[in-house]
mmCIF file of C-alpha atoms in Angstrom:
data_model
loop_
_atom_site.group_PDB
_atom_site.id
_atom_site.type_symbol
_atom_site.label_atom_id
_atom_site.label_comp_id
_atom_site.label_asym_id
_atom_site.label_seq_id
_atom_site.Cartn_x
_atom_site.Cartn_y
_atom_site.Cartn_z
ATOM 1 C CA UNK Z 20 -2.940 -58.232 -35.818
ATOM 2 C CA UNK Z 21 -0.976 -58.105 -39.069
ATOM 3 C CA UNK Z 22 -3.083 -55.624 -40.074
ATOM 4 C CA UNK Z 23 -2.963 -53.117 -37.155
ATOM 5 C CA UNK Z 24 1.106 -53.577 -37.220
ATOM 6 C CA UNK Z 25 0.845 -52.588 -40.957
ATOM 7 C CA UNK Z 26 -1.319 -49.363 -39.989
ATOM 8 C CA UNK Z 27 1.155 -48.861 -37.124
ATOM 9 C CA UNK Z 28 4.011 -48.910 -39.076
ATOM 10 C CA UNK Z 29 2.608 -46.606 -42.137
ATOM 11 C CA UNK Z 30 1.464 -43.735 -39.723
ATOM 12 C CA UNK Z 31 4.740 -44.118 -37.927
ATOM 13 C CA UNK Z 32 6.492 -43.953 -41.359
ATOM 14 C CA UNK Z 33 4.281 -40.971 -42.336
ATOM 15 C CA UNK Z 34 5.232 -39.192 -39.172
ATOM 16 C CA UNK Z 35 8.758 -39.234 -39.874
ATOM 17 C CA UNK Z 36 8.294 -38.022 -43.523
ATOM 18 C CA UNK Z 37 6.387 -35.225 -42.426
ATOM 19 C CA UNK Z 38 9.373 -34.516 -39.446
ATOM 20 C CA UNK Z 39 11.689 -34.479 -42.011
ATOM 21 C CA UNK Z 40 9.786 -32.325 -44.561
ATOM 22 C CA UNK Z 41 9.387 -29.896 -41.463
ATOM 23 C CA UNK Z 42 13.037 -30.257 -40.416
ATOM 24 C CA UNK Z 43 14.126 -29.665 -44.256
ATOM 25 C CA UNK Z 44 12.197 -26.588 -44.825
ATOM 26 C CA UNK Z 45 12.139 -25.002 -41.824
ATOM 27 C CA UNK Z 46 15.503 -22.468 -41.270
ATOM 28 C CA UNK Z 47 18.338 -24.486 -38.985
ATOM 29 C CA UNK Z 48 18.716 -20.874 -37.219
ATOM 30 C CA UNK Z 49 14.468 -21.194 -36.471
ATOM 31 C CA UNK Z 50 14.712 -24.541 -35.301
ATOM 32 C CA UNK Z 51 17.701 -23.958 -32.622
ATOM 33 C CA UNK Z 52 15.485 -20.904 -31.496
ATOM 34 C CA UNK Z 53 12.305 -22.946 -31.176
ATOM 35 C CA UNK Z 54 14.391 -24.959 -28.582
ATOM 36 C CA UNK Z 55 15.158 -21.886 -26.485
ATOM 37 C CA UNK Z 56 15.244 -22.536 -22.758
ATOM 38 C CA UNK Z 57 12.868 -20.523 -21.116
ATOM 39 C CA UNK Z 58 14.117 -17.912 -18.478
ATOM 40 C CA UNK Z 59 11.290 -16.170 -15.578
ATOM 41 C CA UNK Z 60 11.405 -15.640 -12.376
ATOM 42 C CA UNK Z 61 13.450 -12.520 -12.599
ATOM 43 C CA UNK Z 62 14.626 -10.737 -9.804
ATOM 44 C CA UNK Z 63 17.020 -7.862 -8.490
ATOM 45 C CA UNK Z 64 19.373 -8.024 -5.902
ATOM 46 C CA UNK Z 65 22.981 -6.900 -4.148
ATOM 47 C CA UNK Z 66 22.152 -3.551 -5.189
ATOM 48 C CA UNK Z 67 24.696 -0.459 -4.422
ATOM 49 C CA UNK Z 68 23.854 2.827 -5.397
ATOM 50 C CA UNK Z 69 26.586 5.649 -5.165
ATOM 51 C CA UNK Z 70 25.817 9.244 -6.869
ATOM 52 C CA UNK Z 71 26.999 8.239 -10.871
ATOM 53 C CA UNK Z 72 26.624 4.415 -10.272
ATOM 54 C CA UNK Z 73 24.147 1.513 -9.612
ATOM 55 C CA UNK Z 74 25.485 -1.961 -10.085
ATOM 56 C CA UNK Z 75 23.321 -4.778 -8.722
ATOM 57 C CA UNK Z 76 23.228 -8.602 -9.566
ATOM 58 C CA UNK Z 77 20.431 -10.162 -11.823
ATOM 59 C CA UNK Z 78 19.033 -13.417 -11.127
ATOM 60 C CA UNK Z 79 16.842 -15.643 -13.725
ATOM 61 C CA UNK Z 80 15.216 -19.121 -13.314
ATOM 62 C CA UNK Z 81 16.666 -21.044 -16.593
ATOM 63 C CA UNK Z 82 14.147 -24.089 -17.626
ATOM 64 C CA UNK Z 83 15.671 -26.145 -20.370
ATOM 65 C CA UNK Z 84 14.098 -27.456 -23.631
ATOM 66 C CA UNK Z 85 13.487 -30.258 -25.113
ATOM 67 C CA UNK Z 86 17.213 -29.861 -26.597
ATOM 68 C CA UNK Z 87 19.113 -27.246 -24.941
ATOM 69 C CA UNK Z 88 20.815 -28.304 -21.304
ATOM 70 C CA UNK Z 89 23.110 -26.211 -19.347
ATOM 71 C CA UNK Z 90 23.399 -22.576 -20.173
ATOM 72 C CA UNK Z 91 27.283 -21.916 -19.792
ATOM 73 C CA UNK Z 92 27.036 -18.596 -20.971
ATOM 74 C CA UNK Z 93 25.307 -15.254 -22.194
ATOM 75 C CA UNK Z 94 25.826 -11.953 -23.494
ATOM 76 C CA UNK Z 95 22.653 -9.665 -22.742
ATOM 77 C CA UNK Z 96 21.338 -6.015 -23.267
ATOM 78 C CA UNK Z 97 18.596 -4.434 -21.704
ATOM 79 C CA UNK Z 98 17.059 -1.888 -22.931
ATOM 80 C CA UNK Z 99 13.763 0.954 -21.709
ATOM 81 C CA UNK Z 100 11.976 2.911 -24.093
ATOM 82 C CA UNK Z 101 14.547 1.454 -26.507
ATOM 83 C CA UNK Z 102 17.757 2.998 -25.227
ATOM 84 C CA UNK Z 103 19.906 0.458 -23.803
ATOM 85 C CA UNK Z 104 20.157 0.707 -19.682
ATOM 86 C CA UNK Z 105 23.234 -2.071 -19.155
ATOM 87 C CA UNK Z 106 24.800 -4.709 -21.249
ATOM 88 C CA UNK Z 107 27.528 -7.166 -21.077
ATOM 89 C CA UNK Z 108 28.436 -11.019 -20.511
ATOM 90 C CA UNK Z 109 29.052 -13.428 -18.429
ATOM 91 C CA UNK Z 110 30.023 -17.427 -17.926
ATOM 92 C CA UNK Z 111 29.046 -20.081 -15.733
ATOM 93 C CA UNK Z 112 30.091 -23.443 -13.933
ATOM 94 C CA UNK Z 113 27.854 -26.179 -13.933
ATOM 95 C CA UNK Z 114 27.335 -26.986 -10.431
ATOM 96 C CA UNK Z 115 26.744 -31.411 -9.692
ATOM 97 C CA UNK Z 116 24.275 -31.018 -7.666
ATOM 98 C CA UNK Z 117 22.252 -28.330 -8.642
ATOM 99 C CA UNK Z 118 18.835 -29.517 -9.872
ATOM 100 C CA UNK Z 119 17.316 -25.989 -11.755
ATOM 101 C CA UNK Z 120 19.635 -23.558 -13.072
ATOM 102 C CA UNK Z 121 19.597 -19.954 -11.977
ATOM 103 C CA UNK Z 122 22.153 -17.667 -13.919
ATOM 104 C CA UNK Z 123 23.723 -14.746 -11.734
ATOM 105 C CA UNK Z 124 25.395 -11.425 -13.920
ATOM 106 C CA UNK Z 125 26.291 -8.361 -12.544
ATOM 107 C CA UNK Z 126 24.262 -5.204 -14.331
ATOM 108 C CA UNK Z 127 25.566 -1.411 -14.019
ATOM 109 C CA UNK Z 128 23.634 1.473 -14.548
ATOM 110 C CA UNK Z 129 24.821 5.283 -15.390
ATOM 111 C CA UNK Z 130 22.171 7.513 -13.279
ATOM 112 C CA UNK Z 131 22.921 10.451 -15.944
ATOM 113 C CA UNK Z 132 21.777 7.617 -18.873
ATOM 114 C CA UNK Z 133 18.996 6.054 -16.874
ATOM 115 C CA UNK Z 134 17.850 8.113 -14.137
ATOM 116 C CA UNK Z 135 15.241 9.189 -16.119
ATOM 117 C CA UNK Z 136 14.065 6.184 -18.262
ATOM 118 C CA UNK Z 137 13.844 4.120 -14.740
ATOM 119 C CA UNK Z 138 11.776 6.680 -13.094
ATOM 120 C CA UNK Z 139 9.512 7.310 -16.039
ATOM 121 C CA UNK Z 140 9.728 2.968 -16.135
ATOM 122 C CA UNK Z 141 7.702 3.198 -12.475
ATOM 123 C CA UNK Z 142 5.389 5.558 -13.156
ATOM 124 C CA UNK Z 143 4.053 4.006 -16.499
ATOM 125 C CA UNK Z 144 4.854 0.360 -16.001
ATOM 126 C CA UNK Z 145 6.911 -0.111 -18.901
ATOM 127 C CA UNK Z 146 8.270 -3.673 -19.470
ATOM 128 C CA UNK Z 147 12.253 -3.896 -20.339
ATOM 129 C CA UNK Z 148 13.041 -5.343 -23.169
ATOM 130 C CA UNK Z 149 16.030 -7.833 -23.152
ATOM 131 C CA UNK Z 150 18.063 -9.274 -26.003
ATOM 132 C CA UNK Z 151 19.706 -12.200 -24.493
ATOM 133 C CA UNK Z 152 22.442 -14.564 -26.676
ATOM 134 C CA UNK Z 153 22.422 -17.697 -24.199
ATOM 135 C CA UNK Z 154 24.771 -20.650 -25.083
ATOM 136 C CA UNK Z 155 24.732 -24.177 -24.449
ATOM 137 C CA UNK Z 156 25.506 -27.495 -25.772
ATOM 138 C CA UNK Z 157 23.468 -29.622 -27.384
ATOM 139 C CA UNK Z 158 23.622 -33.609 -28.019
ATOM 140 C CA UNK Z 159 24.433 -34.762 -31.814
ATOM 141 C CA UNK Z 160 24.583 -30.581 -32.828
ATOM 142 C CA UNK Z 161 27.201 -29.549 -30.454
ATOM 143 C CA UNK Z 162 27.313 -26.011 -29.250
ATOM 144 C CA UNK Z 163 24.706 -23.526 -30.215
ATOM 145 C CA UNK Z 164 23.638 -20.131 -29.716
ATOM 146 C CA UNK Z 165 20.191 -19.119 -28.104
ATOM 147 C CA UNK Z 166 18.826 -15.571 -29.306
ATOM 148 C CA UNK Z 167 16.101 -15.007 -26.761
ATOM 149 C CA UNK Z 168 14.205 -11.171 -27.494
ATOM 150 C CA UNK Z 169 11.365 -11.106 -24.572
ATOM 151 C CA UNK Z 170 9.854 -7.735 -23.121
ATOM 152 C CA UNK Z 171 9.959 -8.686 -19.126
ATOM 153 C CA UNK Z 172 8.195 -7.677 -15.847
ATOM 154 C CA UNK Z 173 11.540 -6.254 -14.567
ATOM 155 C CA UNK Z 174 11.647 -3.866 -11.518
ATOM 156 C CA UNK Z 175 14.703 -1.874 -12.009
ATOM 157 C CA UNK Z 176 14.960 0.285 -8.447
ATOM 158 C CA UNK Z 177 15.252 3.883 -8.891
ATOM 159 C CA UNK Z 178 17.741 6.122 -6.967
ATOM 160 C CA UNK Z 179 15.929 7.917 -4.343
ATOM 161 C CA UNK Z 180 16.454 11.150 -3.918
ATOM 162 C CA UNK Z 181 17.363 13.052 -0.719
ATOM 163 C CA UNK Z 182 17.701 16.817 0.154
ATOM 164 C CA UNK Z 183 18.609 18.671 3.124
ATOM 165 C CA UNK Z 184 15.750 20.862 4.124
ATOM 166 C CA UNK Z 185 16.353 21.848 7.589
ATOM 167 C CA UNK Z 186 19.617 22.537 10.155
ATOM 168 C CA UNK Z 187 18.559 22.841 13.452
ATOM 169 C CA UNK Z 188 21.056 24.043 16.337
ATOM 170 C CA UNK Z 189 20.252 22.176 19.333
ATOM 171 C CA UNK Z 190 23.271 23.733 21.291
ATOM 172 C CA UNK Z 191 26.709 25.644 20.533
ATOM 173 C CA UNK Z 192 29.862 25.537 22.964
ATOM 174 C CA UNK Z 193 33.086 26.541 22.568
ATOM 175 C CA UNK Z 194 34.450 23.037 21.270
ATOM 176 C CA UNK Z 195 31.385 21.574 20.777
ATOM 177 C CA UNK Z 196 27.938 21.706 18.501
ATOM 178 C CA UNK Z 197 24.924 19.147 18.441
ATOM 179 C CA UNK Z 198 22.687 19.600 15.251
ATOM 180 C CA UNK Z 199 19.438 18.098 14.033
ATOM 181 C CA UNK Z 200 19.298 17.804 9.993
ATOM 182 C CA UNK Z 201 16.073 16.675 8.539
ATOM 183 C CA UNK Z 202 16.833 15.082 5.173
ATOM 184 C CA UNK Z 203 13.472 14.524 2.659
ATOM 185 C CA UNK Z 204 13.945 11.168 1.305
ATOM 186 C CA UNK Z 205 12.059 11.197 -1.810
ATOM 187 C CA UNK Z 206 11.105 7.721 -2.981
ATOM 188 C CA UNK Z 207 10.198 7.152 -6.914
ATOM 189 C CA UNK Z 208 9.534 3.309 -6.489
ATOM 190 C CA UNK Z 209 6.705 1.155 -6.556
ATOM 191 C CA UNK Z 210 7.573 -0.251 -3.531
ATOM 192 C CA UNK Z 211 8.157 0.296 0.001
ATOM 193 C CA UNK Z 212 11.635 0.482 1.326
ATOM 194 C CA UNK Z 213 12.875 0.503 5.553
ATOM 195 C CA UNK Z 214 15.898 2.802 5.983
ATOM 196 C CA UNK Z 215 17.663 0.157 8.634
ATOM 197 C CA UNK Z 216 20.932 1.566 9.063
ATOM 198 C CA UNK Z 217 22.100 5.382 8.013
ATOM 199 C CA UNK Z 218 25.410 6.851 8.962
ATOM 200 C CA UNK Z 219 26.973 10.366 8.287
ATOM 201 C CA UNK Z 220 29.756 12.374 8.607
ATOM 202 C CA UNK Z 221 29.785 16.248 8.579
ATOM 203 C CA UNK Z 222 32.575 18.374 7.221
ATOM 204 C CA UNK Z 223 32.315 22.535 8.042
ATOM 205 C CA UNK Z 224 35.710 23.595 5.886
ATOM 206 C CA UNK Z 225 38.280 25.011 8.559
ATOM 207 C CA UNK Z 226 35.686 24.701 10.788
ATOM 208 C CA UNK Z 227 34.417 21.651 12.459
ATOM 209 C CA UNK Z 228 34.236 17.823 11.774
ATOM 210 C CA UNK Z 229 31.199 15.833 12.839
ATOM 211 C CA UNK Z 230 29.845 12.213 13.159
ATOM 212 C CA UNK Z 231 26.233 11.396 13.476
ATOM 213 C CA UNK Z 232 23.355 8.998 12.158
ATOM 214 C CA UNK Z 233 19.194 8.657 12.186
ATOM 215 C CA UNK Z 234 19.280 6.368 15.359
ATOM 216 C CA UNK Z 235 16.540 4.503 14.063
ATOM 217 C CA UNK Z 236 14.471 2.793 11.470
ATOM 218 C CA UNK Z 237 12.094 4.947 9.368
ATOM 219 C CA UNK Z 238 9.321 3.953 6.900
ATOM 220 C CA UNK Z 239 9.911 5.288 2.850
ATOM 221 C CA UNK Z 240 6.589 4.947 1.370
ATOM 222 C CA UNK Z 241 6.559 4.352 -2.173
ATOM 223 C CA UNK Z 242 6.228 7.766 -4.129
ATOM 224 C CA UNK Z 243 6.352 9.406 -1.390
ATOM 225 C CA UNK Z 244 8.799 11.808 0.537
ATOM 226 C CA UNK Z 245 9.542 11.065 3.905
ATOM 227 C CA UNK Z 246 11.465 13.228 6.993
ATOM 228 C CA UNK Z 247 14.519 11.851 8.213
ATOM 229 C CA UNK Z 248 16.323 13.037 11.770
ATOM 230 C CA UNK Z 249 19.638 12.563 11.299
ATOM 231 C CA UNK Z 250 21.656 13.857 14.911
ATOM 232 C CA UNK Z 251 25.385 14.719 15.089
ATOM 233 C CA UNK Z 252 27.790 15.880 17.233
ATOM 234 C CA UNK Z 253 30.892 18.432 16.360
ATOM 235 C CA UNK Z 254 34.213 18.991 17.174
ATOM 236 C CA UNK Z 255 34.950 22.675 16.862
ATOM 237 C CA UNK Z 256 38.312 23.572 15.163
ATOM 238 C CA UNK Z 257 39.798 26.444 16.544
ATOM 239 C CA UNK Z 258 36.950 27.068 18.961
ATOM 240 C CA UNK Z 259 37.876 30.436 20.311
ATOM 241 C CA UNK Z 260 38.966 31.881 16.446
ATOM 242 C CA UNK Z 261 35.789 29.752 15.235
ATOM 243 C CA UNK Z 262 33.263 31.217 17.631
ATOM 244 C CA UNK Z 263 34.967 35.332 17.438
ATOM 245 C CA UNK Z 264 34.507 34.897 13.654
ATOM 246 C CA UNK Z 265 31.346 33.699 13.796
ATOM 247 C CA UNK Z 266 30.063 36.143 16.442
ATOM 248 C CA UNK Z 267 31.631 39.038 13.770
ATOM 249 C CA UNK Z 268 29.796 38.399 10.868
ATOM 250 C CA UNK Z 269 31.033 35.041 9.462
ATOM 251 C CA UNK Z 270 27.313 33.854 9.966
ATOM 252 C CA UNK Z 271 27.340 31.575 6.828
ATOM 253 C CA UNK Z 272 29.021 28.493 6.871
ATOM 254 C CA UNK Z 273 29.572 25.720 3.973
ATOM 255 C CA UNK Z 274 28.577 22.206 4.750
ATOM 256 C CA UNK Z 275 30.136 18.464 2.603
ATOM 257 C CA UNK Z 276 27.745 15.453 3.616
ATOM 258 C CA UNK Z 277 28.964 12.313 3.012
ATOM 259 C CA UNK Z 278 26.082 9.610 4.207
ATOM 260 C CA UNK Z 279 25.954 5.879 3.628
ATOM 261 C CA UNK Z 280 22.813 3.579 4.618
ATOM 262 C CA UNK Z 281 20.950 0.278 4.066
ATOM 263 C CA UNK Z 282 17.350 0.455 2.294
ATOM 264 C CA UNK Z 283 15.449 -2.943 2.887
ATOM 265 C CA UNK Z 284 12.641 -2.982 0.277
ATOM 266 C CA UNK Z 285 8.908 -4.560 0.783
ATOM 267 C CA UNK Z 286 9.290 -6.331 -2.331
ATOM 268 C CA UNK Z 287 10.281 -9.951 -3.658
ATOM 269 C CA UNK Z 288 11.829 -9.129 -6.592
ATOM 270 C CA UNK Z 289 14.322 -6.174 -5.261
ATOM 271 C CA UNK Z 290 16.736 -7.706 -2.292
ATOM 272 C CA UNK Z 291 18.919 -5.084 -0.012
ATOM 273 C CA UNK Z 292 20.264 -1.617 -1.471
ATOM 274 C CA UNK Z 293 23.186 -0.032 -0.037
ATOM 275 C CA UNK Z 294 23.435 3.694 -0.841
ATOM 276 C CA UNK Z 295 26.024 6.027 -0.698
ATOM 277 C CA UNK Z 296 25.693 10.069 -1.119
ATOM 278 C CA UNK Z 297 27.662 13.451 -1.503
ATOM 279 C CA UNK Z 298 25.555 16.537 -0.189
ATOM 280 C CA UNK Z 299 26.785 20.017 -0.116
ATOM 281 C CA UNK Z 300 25.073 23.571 1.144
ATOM 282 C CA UNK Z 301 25.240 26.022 3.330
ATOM 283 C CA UNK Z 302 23.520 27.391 6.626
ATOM 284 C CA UNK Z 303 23.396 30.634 8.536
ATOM 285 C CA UNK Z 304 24.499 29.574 11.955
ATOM 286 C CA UNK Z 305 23.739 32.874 13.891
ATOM 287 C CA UNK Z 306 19.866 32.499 12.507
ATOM 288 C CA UNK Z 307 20.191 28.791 13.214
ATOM 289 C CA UNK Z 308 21.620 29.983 17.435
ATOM 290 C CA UNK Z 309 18.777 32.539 17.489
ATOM 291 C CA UNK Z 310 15.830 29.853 16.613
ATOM 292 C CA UNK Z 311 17.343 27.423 19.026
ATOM 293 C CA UNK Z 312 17.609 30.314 21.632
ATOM 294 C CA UNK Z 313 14.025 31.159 20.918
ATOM 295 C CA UNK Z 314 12.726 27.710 20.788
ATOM 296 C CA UNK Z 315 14.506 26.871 24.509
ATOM 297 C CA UNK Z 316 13.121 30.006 25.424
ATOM 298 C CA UNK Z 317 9.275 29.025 24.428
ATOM 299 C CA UNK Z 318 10.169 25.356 26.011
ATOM 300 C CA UNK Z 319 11.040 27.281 29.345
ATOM 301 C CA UNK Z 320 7.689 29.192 29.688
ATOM 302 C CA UNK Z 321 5.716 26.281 28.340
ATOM 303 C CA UNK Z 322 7.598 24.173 31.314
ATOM 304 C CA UNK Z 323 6.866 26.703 33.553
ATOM 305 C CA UNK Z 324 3.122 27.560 32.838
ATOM 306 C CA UNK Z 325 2.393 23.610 33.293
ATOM 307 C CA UNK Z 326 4.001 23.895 37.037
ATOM 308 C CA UNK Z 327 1.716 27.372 37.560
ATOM 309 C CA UNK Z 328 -1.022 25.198 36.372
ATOM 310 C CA UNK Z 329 -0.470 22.212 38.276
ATOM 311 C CA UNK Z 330 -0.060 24.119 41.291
ATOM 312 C CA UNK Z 331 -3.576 25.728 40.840
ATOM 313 C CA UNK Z 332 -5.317 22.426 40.210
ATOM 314 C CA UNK Z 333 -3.709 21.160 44.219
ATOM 315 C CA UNK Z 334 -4.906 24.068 45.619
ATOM 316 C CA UNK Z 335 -8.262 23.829 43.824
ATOM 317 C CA UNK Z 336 -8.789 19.921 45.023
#
């Protein structure tokens, strides 16, 4: 028994040397790293996406060390292709009851900067590299700084693109003009996204004001483009000055969209967008009134060749 306690207490002893020998040789700066809490689980969400801007929130699953505990702060960079995408800080409250951490920062992203680097991200499948400073106290060395450098499956979502391809007159009054745009949505992603809610207004300079919206959901495959109806209704300005000047030669008019909707991705590691867009152009509204005319026209004698038919058919039977 004596024995065995001696054994014990020599390998024990042995243990600690070698600890110590480890501890004394081995950088203080390596050490804190090799006690790093470990962040996954990232994932993108809150994400708003104007025509210069995308700012969206960041979430990551913190899992503590052996020796670091709560993370009350960081200072990050993110970088694609090795040009940095967003940086900044943030600090955090430790909440009582809260059982795994999950940090929260806001990121913002310059579409002139990344545009780009994000798109060219989807296609290839690049990982983002992020240079993360994480703080945190931690017992008998007090506070200490983190450097975690990781490469990470990060989806950053793309801005989609969207162009007006198509103005379609449906009918023309004296205070009053329905229209049918068809916007391509042009979707860079990896993912699927739902277009649940789209709104727009119309602005004709001097012209007419109008209000409209797709009236329903529509699918936006990834890398993909996809036709979207959007309908409005105008108020003339001016009708009788508008439609004399028109009817003249003033066939070309300028057109400011402003349109604002919700995209709903298929994926668990993007959460809701809300987009925001400024598109200008022009259409030739006597053209547009003549392919209406025409198309009512062609409606008319389809309508009216299905009656002939019809009729045939009773007498036939």
């Amino acid at each position: 028994m004596k024995k065995a306690l001696k054994i014990f207490s020599l390998v024990l002893l042995m243990l600690v040397v070698v600890a110590g020998v480890v501890v004394a040789t081995t950088p203080m700066k390596k050490l804190i790293s090799l006690a790093a809490p470990k962040i996954d689980n990232i994932r993108v969400t809150d994400t708003r996406v104007d025509e210069e801007t995308a700012t969206m929130h960041v979430l990551m699953d913190v899992t503590p060390s052996f020796l670091s505990t709560f993370v009350d702060s960081i200072e990050y960079k993110f970088k694609l292709y090795n040009k940095t995408v967003a940086q900044g800080h943030k600090g955090f409250e430790r909440d009582a009851n809260q059982k795994k951490q999950t940090i929260k920062f806001p990121m913002t992203m310059n579409h002139n900067q990344t545009r780009e680097l994000v798109r060219r991200q989807v296609k290839e499948g690049e990982k983002v590299q992020a240079y993360i400073k994480a703080y945190s106290d931690v017992p008998l060395l007090g506070r200490r700084m983190f450097t975690i450098n990781e490469d990470l499956d990060m989806v950053i979502p793309a801005l989609p693109g969207a162009k007006i391809t198509n103005v379609n007159i449906t009918d023309f009054g004296l205070d009053e003009m329905e229209m049918v745009m068809t916007m391509q949505m042009d979707n860079p992603n990896e993912f699927d996204f739902y277009i649940r809610d789209m709104k727009m207004t119309l602005n004709f300079p001097d012209k007419m004001h109008s209000v409209g919206g797709s009236g329903k959901d529509y699918l936006v495959k990834a890398q993909s483009l996809t036709p979207v109806q959007l309908q409005t209704v105008s108020d003339v300005k001016k009708p009788l000055k508008t439609t004399f000047k028109t009817l003249t030669g003033d066939h070309v008019w300028n057109y400011r969209m402003n349109a604002s909707m919700v995209l709903e991705p298929k994926s668990d590691v993007v959460g809701t967008i809300h987009m925001d867009m400024v598109k200008t152009g022009k259409i030739n509204v006597v053209q547009q009134l003549k392919k209406a005319k025409a198309t009512e026209k062609a409606e008319r004698k389809a309508e009216k060749q299905e009656k002939k038919e019809a009729r045939k058919k009773e007498k036939a039977e």
